[in-house]
PDB file of C-alpha atoms in Angstrom:
ATOM      1  CA  MET A1147      67.680 167.440 101.736  1.00 92.00           C
ATOM      2  CA  GLN A1148      66.183 170.901 101.540  1.00 96.00           C
ATOM      3  CA  ARG A1149      68.187 174.042 102.226  1.00 97.00           C
ATOM      4  CA  TYR A1150      66.912 176.671 104.652  1.00 98.00           C
ATOM      5  CA  LEU A1151      67.996 180.222 105.363  1.00 98.00           C
ATOM      6  CA  LEU A1152      68.301 181.139 109.032  1.00 98.00           C
ATOM      7  CA  SER A1153      68.273 184.952 109.081  1.00 97.00           C
ATOM      8  CA  VAL A1154      69.649 186.649 112.178  1.00 96.00           C
ATOM      9  CA  MET A1155      67.486 189.713 112.860  1.00 94.00           C
ATOM     10  CA  GLN A1156      69.681 192.343 114.515  1.00 91.00           C
ATOM     11  CA  PRO A1157      68.008 195.172 116.432  1.00 89.00           C
ATOM     12  CA  GLU A1158      69.084 198.702 115.618  1.00 84.00           C
ATOM     13  CA  GLY A1159      71.144 200.385 118.318  1.00 83.00           C
ATOM     14  CA  THR A1160      74.216 199.891 120.430  1.00 85.00           C
ATOM     15  CA  PRO A1161      75.734 196.403 120.251  1.00 84.00           C
ATOM     16  CA  PRO A1162      76.312 194.429 123.445  1.00 89.00           C
ATOM     17  CA  ALA A1163      79.369 195.161 125.582  1.00 92.00           C
ATOM     18  CA  PRO A1164      82.542 193.387 124.343  1.00 93.00           C
ATOM     19  CA  GLU A1165      82.501 190.808 127.158  1.00 95.00           C
ATOM     20  CA  VAL A1166      78.847 189.961 126.439  1.00 94.00           C
ATOM     21  CA  LEU A1167      79.473 189.799 122.674  1.00 93.00           C
ATOM     22  CA  ALA A1168      82.475 187.495 123.234  1.00 95.00           C
ATOM     23  CA  GLY A1169      80.226 185.001 125.034  1.00 96.00           C
ATOM     24  CA  ILE A1170      77.607 185.177 122.284  1.00 95.00           C
ATOM     25  CA  MET A1171      80.257 184.596 119.621  1.00 95.00           C
ATOM     26  CA  ARG A1172      81.540 181.527 121.515  1.00 97.00           C
ATOM     27  CA  ASN A1173      77.964 180.201 121.527  1.00 97.00           C
ATOM     28  CA  VAL A1174      77.616 180.879 117.799  1.00 97.00           C
ATOM     29  CA  GLU A1175      80.901 179.083 117.091  1.00 97.00           C
ATOM     30  CA  SER A1176      79.665 176.074 119.101  1.00 98.00           C
ATOM     31  CA  PHE A1177      76.385 176.150 117.142  1.00 98.00           C
ATOM     32  CA  HIS A1178      78.327 176.147 113.852  1.00 98.00           C
ATOM     33  CA  ASP A1179      80.464 173.237 115.102  1.00 98.00           C
ATOM     34  CA  GLU A1180      77.275 171.311 115.928  1.00 98.00           C
ATOM     35  CA  LEU A1181      75.888 171.987 112.441  1.00 98.00           C
ATOM     36  CA  LYS A1182      79.117 170.734 110.863  1.00 98.00           C
ATOM     37  CA  ALA A1183      79.188 167.595 113.010  1.00 98.00           C
ATOM     38  CA  ALA A1184      75.577 166.836 112.010  1.00 98.00           C
ATOM     39  CA  GLY A1185      76.264 167.356 108.290  1.00 97.00           C
ATOM     40  CA  ALA A1186      73.763 170.251 108.192  1.00 98.00           C
ATOM     41  CA  TRP A1187      76.316 173.062 107.650  1.00 97.00           C
ATOM     42  CA  VAL A1188      76.232 174.830 104.281  1.00 97.00           C
ATOM     43  CA  PHE A1189      77.350 178.426 104.986  1.00 97.00           C
ATOM     44  CA  ALA A1190      77.164 181.160 107.625  1.00 97.00           C
ATOM     45  CA  GLY A1191      78.360 184.727 107.970  1.00 96.00           C
ATOM     46  CA  GLY A1192      77.751 188.017 109.708  1.00 93.00           C
ATOM     47  CA  LEU A1193      77.059 191.295 107.950  1.00 93.00           C
ATOM     48  CA  HIS A1194      78.188 194.854 108.570  1.00 91.00           C
ATOM     49  CA  SER A1195      75.542 197.438 109.512  1.00 86.00           C
ATOM     50  CA  PRO A1196      73.011 198.693 106.950  1.00 87.00           C
ATOM     51  CA  ALA A1197      74.940 201.978 106.787  1.00 86.00           C
ATOM     52  CA  THR A1198      77.559 200.105 104.717  1.00 90.00           C
ATOM     53  CA  ALA A1199      74.989 198.972 102.128  1.00 90.00           C
ATOM     54  CA  THR A1200      74.665 200.169  98.552  1.00 92.00           C
ATOM     55  CA  VAL A1201      71.287 199.711  96.877  1.00 90.00           C
ATOM     56  CA  LEU A1202      71.025 199.268  93.101  1.00 91.00           C
ATOM     57  CA  ARG A1203      67.673 199.683  91.402  1.00 92.00           C
ATOM     58  CA  VAL A1204      66.470 200.018  87.828  1.00 96.00           C
ATOM     59  CA  LYS A1205      64.516 203.162  86.998  1.00 94.00           C
ATOM     60  CA  ASP A1206      63.632 204.303  83.489  1.00 96.00           C
ATOM     61  CA  GLY A1207      66.207 201.952  81.953  1.00 95.00           C
ATOM     62  CA  ASP A1208      69.073 203.149  84.152  1.00 97.00           C
ATOM     63  CA  VAL A1209      70.543 201.537  87.238  1.00 96.00           C
ATOM     64  CA  LEU A1210      70.560 203.984  90.118  1.00 93.00           C
ATOM     65  CA  MET A1211      72.927 203.521  93.029  1.00 93.00           C
ATOM     66  CA  THR A1212      72.244 204.897  96.512  1.00 90.00           C
ATOM     67  CA  ASP A1213      74.096 204.549  99.799  1.00 89.00           C
ATOM     68  CA  GLY A1214      72.517 203.052 102.866  1.00 78.00           C
ATOM     69  CA  PRO A1215      69.806 200.495 103.480  1.00 71.00           C
ATOM     70  CA  TYR A1216      66.860 199.886 101.167  1.00 69.00           C
ATOM     71  CA  ALA A1217      64.385 200.662 103.942  1.00 68.00           C
ATOM     72  CA  GLU A1218      64.491 202.180 107.394  1.00 70.00           C
ATOM     73  CA  SER A1219      63.781 199.577 110.030  1.00 72.00           C
ATOM     74  CA  LYS A1220      64.155 198.854 113.727  1.00 82.00           C
ATOM     75  CA  GLU A1221      65.660 195.477 112.785  1.00 85.00           C
ATOM     76  CA  TYR A1222      67.955 194.497 109.968  1.00 89.00           C
ATOM     77  CA  LEU A1223      69.629 191.387 108.601  1.00 91.00           C
ATOM     78  CA  GLY A1224      72.717 191.017 110.789  1.00 92.00           C
ATOM     79  CA  GLY A1225      73.858 187.628 109.569  1.00 95.00           C
ATOM     80  CA  LEU A1226      72.754 184.408 107.991  1.00 97.00           C
ATOM     81  CA  CYS A1227      73.236 180.699 108.112  1.00 98.00           C
ATOM     82  CA  ILE A1228      72.266 178.238 105.407  1.00 98.00           C
ATOM     83  CA  VAL A1229      71.497 174.736 106.641  1.00 98.00           C
ATOM     84  CA  SER A1230      70.600 171.483 104.984  1.00 98.00           C
ATOM     85  CA  ALA A1231      67.710 169.717 106.713  1.00 98.00           C
ATOM     86  CA  PRO A1232      65.299 166.924 105.807  1.00 97.00           C
ATOM     87  CA  ASP A1233      62.211 169.017 106.562  1.00 97.00           C
ATOM     88  CA  LEU A1234      60.901 172.231 108.101  1.00 97.00           C
ATOM     89  CA  ASP A1235      60.685 170.720 111.590  1.00 98.00           C
ATOM     90  CA  ALA A1236      64.406 169.916 111.523  1.00 98.00           C
ATOM     91  CA  ALA A1237      65.204 173.394 110.172  1.00 98.00           C
ATOM     92  CA  LEU A1238      63.137 174.939 112.973  1.00 98.00           C
ATOM     93  CA  ARG A1239      65.132 172.940 115.527  1.00 98.00           C
ATOM     94  CA  TRP A1240      68.308 174.455 114.056  1.00 98.00           C
ATOM     95  CA  GLY A1241      66.625 177.864 114.120  1.00 98.00           C
ATOM     96  CA  ARG A1242      65.845 177.417 117.825  1.00 98.00           C
ATOM     97  CA  LYS A1243      69.499 176.590 118.510  1.00 98.00           C
ATOM     98  CA  ALA A1244      70.565 179.651 116.503  1.00 98.00           C
ATOM     99  CA  ALA A1245      68.208 181.868 118.528  1.00 97.00           C
ATOM    100  CA  GLU A1246      69.611 180.454 121.759  1.00 98.00           C
ATOM    101  CA  ALA A1247      73.208 181.001 120.567  1.00 97.00           C
ATOM    102  CA  THR A1248      72.723 184.543 119.270  1.00 96.00           C
ATOM    103  CA  THR A1249      69.993 185.664 121.715  1.00 94.00           C
ATOM    104  CA  LEU A1250      68.361 187.301 118.659  1.00 95.00           C
ATOM    105  CA  PRO A1251      65.260 186.534 116.578  1.00 96.00           C
ATOM    106  CA  ILE A1252      65.857 184.018 113.783  1.00 97.00           C
ATOM    107  CA  GLU A1253      63.719 183.808 110.656  1.00 97.00           C
ATOM    108  CA  VAL A1254      63.664 180.347 109.026  1.00 98.00           C
ATOM    109  CA  ARG A1255      62.784 180.157 105.324  1.00 97.00           C
ATOM    110  CA  PRO A1256      63.131 177.376 102.746  1.00 97.00           C
ATOM    111  CA  PHE A1257      64.899 178.024  99.477  1.00 96.00           C
ATOM    112  CA  MET A1258      62.801 177.666  96.351  1.00 94.00           C
ATOM    113  CA  GLY A1259      63.345 174.679  94.137  1.00 84.00           C
ATOM    114  CA  GLY A1260      63.217 171.773  96.544  1.00 67.00           C
ATOM    115  CA  ALA A1261      66.357 169.874  97.401  1.00 59.00           C
ATOM    116  CA  GLY A1262      68.794 172.693  96.673  1.00 48.00           C
ATOM    117  CA  GLU A1263      71.540 170.260  95.669  1.00 46.00           C
TER     118      GLU A1263
END
């Protein structure tokens, strides 16, 4: 089995109203339950906003640390899910279910190195 990263692409701006977000989170929990039941679950988690990020980069032999996101963007990584799937088509089916659960764009990418076991 290959491992795939399902990246949840969060738009910048005001989050949904609490009652809307509660419904989305119920859908996400159901999606995670489905992954677990199918044996495809590896890991999932949400992320705080880019404003909470710290970027470390090497420059002239030193490691510089700056607050905030690496790049300004209208979308940012809001969460992720790692799934185990036999092939890209199966991973894309999980990605479709993730998009339906979150109502957000999902990027599906394979991990390097094949089976990931």
